[in-house]
Structures are given as C-alpha cells and as structure tokens.
PDB file of C-alpha atoms and ligand atoms in Angstrom:
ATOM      1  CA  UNK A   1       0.000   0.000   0.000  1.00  0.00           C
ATOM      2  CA  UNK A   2       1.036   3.368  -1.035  1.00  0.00           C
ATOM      3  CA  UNK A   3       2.662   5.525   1.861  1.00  0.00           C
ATOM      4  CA  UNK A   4       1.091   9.140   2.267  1.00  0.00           C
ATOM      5  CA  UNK A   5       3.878  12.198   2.295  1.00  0.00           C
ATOM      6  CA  UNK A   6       1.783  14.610   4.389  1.00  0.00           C
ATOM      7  CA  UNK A   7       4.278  17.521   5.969  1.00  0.00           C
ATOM      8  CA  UNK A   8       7.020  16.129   5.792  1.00  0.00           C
ATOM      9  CA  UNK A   9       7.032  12.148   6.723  1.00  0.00           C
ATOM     10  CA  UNK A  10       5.368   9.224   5.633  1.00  0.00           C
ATOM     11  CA  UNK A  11       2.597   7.731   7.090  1.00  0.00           C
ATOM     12  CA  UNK A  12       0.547   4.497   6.231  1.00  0.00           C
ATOM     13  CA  UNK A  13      -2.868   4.622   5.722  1.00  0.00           C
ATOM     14  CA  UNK A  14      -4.441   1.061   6.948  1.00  0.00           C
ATOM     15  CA  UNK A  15      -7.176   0.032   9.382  1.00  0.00           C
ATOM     16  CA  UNK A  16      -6.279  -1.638  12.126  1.00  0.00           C
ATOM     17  CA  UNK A  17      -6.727  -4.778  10.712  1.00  0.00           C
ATOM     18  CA  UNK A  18      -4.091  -3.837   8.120  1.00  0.00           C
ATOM     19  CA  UNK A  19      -1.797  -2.713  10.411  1.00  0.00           C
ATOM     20  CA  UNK A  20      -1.864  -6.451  12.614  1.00  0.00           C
ATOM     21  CA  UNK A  21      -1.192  -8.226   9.248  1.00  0.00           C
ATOM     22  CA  UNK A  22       1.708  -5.542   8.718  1.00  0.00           C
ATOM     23  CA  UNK A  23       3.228  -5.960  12.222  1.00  0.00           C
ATOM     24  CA  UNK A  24       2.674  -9.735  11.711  1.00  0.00           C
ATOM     25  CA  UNK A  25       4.738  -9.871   8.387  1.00  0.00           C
ATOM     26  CA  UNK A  26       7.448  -7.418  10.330  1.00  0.00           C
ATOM     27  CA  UNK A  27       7.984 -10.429  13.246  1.00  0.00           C
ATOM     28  CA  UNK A  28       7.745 -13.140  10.338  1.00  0.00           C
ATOM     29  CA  UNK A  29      10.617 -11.244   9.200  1.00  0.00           C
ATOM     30  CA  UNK A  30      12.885 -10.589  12.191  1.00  0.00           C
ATOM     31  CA  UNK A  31      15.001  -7.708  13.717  1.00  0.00           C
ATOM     32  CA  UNK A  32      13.841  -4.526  15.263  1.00  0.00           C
ATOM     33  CA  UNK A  33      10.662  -2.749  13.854  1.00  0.00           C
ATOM     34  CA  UNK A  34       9.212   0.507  15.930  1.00  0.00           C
ATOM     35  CA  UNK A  35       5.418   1.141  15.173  1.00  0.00           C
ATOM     36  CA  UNK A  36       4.036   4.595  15.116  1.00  0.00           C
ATOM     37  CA  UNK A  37       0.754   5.587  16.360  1.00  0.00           C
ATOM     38  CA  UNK A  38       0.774   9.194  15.573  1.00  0.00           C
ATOM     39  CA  UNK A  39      -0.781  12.165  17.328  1.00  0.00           C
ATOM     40  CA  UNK A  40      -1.249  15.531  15.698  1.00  0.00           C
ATOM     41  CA  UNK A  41       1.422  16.735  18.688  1.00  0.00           C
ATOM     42  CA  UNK A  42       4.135  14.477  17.910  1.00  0.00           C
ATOM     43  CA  UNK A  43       3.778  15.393  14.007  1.00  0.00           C
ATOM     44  CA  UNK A  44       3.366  19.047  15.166  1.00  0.00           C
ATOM     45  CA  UNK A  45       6.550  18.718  17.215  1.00  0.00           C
ATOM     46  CA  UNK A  46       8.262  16.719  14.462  1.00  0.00           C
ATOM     47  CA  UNK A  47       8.296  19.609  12.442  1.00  0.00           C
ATOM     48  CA  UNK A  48      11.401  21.085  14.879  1.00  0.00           C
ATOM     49  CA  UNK A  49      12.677  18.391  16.263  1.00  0.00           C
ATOM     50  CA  UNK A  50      14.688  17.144  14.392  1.00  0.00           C
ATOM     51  CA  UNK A  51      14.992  13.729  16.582  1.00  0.00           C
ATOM     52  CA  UNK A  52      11.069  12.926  16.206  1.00  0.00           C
ATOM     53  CA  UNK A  53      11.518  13.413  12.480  1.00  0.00           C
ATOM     54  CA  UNK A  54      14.288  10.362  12.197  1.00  0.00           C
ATOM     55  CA  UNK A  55      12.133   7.929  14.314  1.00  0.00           C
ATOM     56  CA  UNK A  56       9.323   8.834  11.987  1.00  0.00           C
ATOM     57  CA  UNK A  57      11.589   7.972   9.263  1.00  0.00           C
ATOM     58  CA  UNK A  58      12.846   5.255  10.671  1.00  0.00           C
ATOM     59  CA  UNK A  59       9.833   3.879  11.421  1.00  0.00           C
ATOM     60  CA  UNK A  60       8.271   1.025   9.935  1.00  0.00           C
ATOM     61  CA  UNK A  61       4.336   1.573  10.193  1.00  0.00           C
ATOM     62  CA  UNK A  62       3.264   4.972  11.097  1.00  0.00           C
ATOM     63  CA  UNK A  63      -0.529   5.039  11.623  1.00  0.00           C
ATOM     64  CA  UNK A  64      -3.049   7.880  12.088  1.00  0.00           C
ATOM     65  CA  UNK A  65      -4.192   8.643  15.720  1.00  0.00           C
ATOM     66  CA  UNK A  66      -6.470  11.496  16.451  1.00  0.00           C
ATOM     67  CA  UNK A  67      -9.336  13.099  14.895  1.00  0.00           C
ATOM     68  CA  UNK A  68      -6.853  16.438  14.620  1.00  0.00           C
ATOM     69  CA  UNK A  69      -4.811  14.833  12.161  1.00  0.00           C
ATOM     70  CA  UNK A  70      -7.375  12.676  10.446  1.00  0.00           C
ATOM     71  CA  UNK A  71      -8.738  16.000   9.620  1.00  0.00           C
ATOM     72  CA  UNK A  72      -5.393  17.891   8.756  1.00  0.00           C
ATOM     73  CA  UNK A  73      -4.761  14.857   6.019  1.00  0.00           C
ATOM     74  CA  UNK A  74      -8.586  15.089   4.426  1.00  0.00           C
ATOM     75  CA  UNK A  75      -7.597  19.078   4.552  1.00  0.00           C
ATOM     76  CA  UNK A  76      -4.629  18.144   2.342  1.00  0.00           C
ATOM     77  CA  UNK A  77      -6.618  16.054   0.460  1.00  0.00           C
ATOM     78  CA  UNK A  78      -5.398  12.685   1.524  1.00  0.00           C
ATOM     79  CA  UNK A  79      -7.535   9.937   3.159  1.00  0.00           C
ATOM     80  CA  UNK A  80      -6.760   7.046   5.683  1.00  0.00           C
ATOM     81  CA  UNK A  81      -9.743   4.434   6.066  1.00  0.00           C
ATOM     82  CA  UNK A  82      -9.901   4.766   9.915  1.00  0.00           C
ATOM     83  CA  UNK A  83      -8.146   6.131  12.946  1.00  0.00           C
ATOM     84  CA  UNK A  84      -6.000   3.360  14.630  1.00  0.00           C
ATOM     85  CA  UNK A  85      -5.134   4.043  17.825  1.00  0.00           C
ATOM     86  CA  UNK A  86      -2.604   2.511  20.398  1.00  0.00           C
ATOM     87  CA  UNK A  87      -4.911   1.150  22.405  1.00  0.00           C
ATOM     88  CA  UNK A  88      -6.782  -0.786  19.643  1.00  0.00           C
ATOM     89  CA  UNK A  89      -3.827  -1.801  17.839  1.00  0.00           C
ATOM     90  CA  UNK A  90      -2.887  -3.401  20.976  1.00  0.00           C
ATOM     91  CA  UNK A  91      -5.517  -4.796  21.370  1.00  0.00           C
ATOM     92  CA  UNK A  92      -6.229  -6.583  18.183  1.00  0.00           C
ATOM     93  CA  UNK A  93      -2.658  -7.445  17.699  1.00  0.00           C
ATOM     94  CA  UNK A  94      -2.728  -9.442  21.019  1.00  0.00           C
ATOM     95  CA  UNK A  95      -5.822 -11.401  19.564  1.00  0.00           C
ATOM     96  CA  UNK A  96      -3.839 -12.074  16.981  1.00  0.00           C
ATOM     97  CA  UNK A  97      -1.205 -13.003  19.187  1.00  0.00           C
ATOM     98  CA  UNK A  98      -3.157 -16.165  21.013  1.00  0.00           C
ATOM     99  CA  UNK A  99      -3.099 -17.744  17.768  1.00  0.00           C
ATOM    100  CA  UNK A 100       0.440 -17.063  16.505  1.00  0.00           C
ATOM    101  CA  UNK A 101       1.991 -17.874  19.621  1.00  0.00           C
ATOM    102  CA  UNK A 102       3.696 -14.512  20.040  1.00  0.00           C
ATOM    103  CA  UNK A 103       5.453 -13.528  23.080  1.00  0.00           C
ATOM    104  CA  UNK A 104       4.579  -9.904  24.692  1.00  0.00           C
ATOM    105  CA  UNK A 105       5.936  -7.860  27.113  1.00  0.00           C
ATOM    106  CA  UNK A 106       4.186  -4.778  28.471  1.00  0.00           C
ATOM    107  CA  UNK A 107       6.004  -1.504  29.298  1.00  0.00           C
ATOM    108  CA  UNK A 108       4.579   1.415  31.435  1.00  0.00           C
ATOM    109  CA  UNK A 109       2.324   2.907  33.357  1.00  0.00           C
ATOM    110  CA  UNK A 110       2.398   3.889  37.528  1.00  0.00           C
ATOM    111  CA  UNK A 111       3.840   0.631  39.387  1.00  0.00           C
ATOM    112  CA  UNK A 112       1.544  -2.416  39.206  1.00  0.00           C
ATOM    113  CA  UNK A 113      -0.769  -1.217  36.136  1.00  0.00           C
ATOM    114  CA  UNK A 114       0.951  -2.712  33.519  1.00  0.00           C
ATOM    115  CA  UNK A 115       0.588  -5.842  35.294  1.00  0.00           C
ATOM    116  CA  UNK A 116      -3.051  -5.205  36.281  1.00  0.00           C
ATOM    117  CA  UNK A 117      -3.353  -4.812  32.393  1.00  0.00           C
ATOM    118  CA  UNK A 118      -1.777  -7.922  31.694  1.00  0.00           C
ATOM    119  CA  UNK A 119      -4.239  -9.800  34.504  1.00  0.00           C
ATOM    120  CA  UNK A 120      -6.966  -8.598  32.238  1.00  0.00           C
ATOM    121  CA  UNK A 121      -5.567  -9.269  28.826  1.00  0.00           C
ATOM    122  CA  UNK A 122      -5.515 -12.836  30.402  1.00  0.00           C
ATOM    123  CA  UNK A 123      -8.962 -12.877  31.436  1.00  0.00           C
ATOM    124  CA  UNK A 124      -9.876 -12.082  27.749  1.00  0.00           C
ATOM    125  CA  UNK A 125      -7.399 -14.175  25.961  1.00  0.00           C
ATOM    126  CA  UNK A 126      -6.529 -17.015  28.101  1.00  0.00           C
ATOM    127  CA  UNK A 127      -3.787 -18.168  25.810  1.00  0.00           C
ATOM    128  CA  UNK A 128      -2.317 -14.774  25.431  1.00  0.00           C
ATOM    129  CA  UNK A 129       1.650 -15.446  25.912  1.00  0.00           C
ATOM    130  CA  UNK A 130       2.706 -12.297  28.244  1.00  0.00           C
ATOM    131  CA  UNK A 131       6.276 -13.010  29.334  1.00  0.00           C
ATOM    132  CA  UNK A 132       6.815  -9.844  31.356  1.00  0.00           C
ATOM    133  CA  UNK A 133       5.252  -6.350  32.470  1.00  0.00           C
ATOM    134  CA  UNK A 134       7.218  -3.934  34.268  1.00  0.00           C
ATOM    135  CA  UNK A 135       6.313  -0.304  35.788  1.00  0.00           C
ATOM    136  CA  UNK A 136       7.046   2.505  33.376  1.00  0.00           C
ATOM    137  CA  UNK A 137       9.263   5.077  36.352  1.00  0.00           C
ATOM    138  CA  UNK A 138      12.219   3.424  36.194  1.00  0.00           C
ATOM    139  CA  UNK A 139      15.436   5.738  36.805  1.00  0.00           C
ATOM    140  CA  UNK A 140      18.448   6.017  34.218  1.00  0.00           C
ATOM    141  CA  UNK A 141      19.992   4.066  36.708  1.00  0.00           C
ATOM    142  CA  UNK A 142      17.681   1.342  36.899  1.00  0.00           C
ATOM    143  CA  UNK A 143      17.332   1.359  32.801  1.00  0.00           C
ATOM    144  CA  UNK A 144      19.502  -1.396  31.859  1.00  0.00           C
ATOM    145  CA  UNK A 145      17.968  -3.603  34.551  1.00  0.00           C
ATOM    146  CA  UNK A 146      14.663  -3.033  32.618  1.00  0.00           C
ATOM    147  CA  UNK A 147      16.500  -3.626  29.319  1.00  0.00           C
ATOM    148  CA  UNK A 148      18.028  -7.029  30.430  1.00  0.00           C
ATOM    149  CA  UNK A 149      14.492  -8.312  32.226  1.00  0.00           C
ATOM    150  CA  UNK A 150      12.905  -7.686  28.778  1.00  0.00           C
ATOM    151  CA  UNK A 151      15.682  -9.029  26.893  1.00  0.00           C
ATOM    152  CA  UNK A 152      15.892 -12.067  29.439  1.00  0.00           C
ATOM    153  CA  UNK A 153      12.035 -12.356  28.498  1.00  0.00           C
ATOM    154  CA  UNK A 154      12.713 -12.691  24.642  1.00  0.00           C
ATOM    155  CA  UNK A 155       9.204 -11.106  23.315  1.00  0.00           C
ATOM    156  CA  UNK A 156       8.116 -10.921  20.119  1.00  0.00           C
ATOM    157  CA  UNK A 157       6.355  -7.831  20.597  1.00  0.00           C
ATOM    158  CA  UNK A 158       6.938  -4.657  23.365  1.00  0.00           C
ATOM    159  CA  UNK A 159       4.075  -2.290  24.112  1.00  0.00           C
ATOM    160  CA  UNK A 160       5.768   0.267  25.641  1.00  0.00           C
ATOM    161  CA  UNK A 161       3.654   3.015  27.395  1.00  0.00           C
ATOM    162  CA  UNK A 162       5.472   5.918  28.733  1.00  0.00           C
ATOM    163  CA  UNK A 163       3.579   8.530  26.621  1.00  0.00           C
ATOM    164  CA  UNK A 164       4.259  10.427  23.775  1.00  0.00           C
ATOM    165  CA  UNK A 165       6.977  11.668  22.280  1.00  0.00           C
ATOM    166  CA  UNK A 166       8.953   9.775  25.656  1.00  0.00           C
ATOM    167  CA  UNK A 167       8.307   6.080  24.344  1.00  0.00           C
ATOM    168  CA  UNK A 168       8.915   6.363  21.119  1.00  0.00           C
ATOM    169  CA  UNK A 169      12.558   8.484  21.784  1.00  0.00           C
ATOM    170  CA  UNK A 170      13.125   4.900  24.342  1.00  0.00           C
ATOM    171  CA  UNK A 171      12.126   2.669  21.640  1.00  0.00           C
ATOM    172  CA  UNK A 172      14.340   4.187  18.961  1.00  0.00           C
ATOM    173  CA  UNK A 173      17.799   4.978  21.633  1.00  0.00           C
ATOM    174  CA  UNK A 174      17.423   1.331  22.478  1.00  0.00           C
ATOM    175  CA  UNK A 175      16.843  -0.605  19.209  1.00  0.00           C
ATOM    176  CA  UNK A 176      19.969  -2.003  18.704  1.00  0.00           C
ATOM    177  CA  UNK A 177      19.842  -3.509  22.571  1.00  0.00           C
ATOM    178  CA  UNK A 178      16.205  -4.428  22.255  1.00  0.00           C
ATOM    179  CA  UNK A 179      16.326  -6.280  18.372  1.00  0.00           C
ATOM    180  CA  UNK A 180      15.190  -8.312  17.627  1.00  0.00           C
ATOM    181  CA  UNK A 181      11.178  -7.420  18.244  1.00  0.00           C
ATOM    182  CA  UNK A 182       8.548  -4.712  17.273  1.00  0.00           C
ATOM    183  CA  UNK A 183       8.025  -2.162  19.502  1.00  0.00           C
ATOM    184  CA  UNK A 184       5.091  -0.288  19.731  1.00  0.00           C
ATOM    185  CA  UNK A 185       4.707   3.185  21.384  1.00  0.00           C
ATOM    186  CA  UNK A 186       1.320   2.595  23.242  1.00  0.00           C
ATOM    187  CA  UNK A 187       0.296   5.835  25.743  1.00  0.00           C
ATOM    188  CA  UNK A 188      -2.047   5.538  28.087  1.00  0.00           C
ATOM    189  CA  UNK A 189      -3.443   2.195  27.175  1.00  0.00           C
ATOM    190  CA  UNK A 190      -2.291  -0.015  30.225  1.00  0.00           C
ATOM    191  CA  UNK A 191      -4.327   2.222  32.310  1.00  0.00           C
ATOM    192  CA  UNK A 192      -7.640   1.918  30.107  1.00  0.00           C
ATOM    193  CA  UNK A 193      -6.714  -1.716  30.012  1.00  0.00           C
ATOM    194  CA  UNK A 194      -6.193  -1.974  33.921  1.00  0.00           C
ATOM    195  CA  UNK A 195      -9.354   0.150  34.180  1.00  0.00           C
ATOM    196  CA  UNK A 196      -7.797   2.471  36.231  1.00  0.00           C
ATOM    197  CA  UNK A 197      -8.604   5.192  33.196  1.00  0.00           C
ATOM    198  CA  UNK A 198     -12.131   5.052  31.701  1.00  0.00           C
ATOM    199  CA  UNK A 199     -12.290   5.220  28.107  1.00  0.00           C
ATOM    200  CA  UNK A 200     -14.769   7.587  25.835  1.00  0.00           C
ATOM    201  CA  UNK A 201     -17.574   5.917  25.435  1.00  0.00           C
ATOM    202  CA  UNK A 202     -18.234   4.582  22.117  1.00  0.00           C
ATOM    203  CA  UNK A 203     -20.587   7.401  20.675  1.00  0.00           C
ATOM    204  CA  UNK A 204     -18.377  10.087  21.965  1.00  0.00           C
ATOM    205  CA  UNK A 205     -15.369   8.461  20.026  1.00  0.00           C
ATOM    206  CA  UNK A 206     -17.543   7.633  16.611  1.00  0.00           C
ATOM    207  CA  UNK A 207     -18.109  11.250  16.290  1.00  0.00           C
ATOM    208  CA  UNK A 208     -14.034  12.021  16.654  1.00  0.00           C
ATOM    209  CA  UNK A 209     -14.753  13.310  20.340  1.00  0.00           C
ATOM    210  CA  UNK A 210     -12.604  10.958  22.229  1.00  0.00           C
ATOM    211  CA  UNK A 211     -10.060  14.159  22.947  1.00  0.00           C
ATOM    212  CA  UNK A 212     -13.209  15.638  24.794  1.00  0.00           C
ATOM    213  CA  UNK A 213     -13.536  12.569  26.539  1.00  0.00           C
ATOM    214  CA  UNK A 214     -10.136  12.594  27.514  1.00  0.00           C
ATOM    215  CA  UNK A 215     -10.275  16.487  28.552  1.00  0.00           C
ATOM    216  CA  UNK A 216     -13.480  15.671  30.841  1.00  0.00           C
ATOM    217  CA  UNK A 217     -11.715  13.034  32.765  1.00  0.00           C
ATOM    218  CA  UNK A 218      -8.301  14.320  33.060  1.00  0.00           C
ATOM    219  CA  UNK A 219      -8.740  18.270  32.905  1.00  0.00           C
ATOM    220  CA  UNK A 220      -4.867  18.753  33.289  1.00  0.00           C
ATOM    221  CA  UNK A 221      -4.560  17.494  29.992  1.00  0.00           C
ATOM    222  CA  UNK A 222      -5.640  20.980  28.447  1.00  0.00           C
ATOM    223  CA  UNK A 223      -1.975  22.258  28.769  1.00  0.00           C
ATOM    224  CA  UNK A 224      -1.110  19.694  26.164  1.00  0.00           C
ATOM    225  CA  UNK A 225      -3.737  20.191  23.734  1.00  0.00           C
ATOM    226  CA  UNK A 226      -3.117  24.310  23.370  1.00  0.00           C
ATOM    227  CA  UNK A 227      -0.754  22.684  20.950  1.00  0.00           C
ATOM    228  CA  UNK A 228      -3.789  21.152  19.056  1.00  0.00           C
ATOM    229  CA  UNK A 229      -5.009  24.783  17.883  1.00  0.00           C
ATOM    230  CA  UNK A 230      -1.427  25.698  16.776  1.00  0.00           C
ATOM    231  CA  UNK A 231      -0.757  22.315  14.380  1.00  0.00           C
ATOM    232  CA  UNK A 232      -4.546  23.822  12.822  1.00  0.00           C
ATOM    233  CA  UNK A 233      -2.612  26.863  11.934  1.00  0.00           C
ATOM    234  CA  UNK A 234      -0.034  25.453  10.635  1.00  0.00           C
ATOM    235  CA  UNK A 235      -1.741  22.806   8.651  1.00  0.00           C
ATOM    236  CA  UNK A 236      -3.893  25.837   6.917  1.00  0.00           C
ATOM    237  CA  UNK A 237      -1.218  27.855   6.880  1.00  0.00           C
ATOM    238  CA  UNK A 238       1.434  25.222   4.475  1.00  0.00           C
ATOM    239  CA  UNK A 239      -2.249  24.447   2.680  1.00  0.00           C
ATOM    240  CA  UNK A 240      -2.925  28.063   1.659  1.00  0.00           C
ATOM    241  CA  UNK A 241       0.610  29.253   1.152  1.00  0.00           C
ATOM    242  CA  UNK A 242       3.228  26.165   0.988  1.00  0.00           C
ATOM    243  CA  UNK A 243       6.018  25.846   3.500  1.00  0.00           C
TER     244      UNK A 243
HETATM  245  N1  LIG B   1       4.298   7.073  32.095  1.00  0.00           N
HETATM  246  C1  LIG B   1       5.334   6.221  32.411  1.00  0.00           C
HETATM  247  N2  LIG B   1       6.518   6.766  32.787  1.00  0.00           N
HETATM  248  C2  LIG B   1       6.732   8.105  32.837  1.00  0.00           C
HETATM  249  C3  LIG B   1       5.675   8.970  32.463  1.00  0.00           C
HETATM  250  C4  LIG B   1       4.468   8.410  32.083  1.00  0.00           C
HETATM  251  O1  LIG B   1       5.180   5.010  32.373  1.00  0.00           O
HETATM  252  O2  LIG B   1       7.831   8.517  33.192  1.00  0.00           O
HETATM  253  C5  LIG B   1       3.013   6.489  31.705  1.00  0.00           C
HETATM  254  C6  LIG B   1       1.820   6.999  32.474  1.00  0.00           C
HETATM  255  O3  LIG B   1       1.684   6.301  33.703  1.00  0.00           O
HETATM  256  C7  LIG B   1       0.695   6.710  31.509  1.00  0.00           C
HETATM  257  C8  LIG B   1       1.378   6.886  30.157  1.00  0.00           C
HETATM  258  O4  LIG B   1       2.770   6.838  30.391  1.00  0.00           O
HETATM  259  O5  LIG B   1       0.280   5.369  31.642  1.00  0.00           O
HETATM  260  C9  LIG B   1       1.078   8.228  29.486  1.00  0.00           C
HETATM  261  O6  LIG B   1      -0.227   8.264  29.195  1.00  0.00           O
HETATM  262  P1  LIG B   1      -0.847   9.437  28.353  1.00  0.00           P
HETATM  263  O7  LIG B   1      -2.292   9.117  28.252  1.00  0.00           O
HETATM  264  O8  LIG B   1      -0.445  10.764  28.916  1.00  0.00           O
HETATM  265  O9  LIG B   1      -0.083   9.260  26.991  1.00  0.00           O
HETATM  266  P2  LIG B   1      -0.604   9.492  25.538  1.00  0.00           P
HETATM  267  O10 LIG B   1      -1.611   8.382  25.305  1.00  0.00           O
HETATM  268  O11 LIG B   1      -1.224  10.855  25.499  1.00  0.00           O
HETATM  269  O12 LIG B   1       0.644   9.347  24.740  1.00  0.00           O
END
C-alpha cells in the first residue's frame, strides 16, 4: 500500500486490521521494527525536532491517531480508512497473538498497572503469551535492569507506554539492545486496560470526540492540547501558502 507524504514524513494509511497483518509480516521477518501511532502533537513537534523526524523515518508503520490529524490529512486532500489508535492496535494485535503464539511484554504505566493490564488481557485471551510487564518510572539508573528483564524475556512484541513523544525516543535509543522485536509506542493504554482510566464511550469516540472525553476526565490534559489549535494553523497555513 502506497505511503502518504503529508508535511514532511510518511505515514501508512491502513485500518487496524491492516496494520496487525503488517506488524505480523514485520515479526515473520525478524530484527527490530518501531510502530508509530501518531498524534497531531508528535507530528506538530516533528516539524522542529529534528529527533522525532528520524524515528518517523525510521519507522516502519506509522498510523493515524487522532481526529486532529485525520482532519489535517482530508484538509490536504489525503484519506486514511480509519483512525488506529494505540490502544486498539494493541488490542487486536494481542488477539492475533493467542493464535500465533507470540510472546509480549508490556512496558509502562504507575507501578503495578501494567501488570493489572496484563491480569486482564488474560482474562480475555486465556492463551495470550505475556512473558513480562514492568512499571514505566524506572530511573536512568535502573534502565539497563529493565532492558536485560525484557531481553531475558525474549518477546516478540513490546508495548511500551510511557507517553508520547517519551516512548517512542526509548524505543528508537534502544533498538539495537532491544532487536530483535517490534516495539510499539502505546500511551495511556495499560491504564484503560487496567481500568484504572475510563475510556470515551463509544458514541463520543464515533463522532471524533474521544479528545473531549479525555479532557473531561483528566482536565490537566488541556496544557497539552493548546498545541492542538497551533498544528490547525499550521496545517492551513502550508495548505494556503506552501512551506
Ligand atoms: N508514564 C510512564 N513513565 C513516565 C511517564 C508516564 O510510564 O515517566 C506512563 C503513564 O503512567 C501513563 C502513560 O505513560 O500510563 C502516558 O499516558 P498518556 O495518556 O499521557 O499518553 P498518551 O496516550 O497521550 O501518549
């Protein structure tokens, strides 16, 4: 399938569906693969920095999260067939996982929720191989520790959530030490997983409101999304007039 070039970097228009059978062909064929779910922020922020451009680059699936950039790309002209977000790729790759046997490791999230997400995941898919889940506050001290227990752990696949832009700079300063496996920047999802974080409900997130959602439940958040308002600029701005 045909990559989109939308400012700047490539991203892959699939469903979520699409995207499993990609990450499934990308363990079939071995080394290190980083997955992108990306957020109008990060692509805003990309822009700049010139580090979050590279792992874009770099990447090998970069899929559309958020309504805000779903929107910027029809403004451009360009389509993608559905949102996927972390949280659902997740969540259908480790269906997918029961039946191919893959071995996961979860990444992230306050002391004991990635765990409490992977007690759930197992009440769901009882054959679900999870081979490790550890806490996401680890110290640079305590980083190779976490490094060797995955490593010792040999997954297949590494949801990592420590938030975005954070994971996906981990994933991509420790490829070489991870490979080989996919990793897959993840956010919040161990804590919607754990249910310690409520997710929109359905309706809200069929009519692109799940940022609302979000805002409602965890107010703070509105710090973050003042960048939301300043990626619309920019997005009309390179439409009307080019870079
Ligand atoms: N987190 C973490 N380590 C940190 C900071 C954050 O593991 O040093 C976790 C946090 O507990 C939460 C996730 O990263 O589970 C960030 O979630 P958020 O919803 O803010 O991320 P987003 O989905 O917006 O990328």
């Amino acid at each position: 399938m045909d990559r989109l070039k939308f400012l700047g970097f490539d991203i892959d228009p699939v469903t979520t569906q699409e995207a499993t059978v990609r990450v499934a062909a990308l363990i079939a064929h071995g080394g290190m693969h980083q997955v992108v779910t990306l957020n109008p922020e990060y692509l805003y922020r990309a822009q700049t920095e010139r580090d979050l451009g590279r792992i874009l680059e770099q990447a090998a699936l970069v899929t559309v999260d958020g309504i805000g950039l779903q929107w910027a790309l029809r403004l451009s002209g360009l389509r993608v067939p559905e949102r996927v977000t972390g949280i659902d790729l997740m969540l259908h790759i480790c269906r997918r996982a029961v039946f191919e046997g893959w071995r996961v490791f979860l990444l992230g999230g306050r002391p004991g929720v990635a765990e409490g997400a992977a007690t759930r995941l197992l009440q769901d898919l009882p054959g679900l191989r999870i081979v490790g889940a550890h806490h996401g506050y680890f110290s640079p001290e305590e980083e190779p520790a976490v490094i060797a227990k995955v490593k010792s752990a040999a997954p297949q696949l590494l949801f990592v959530g420590l938030g975005a832009p954070r994971q996906e700079r981990w994933i991509h300063a420790n490829r070489q030490t991870l490979a080989p496996l996919v990793a897959i920047g993840v956010g919040g999802s161990f804590d919607v997983v754990a249910g310690r974080v409520k997710r929109a409900p359905v309706w809200m997130r069929r009519l692109g409101l799940e940022w609302l959602g979000r805002l409602l439940r965890e107010p703070w958040r509105w710090r973050r999304m003042l960048v939301l308002p300043l990626f619309a600029l920019f997005v009309i701005r390179v439409r009307l007039f080019g870079r």
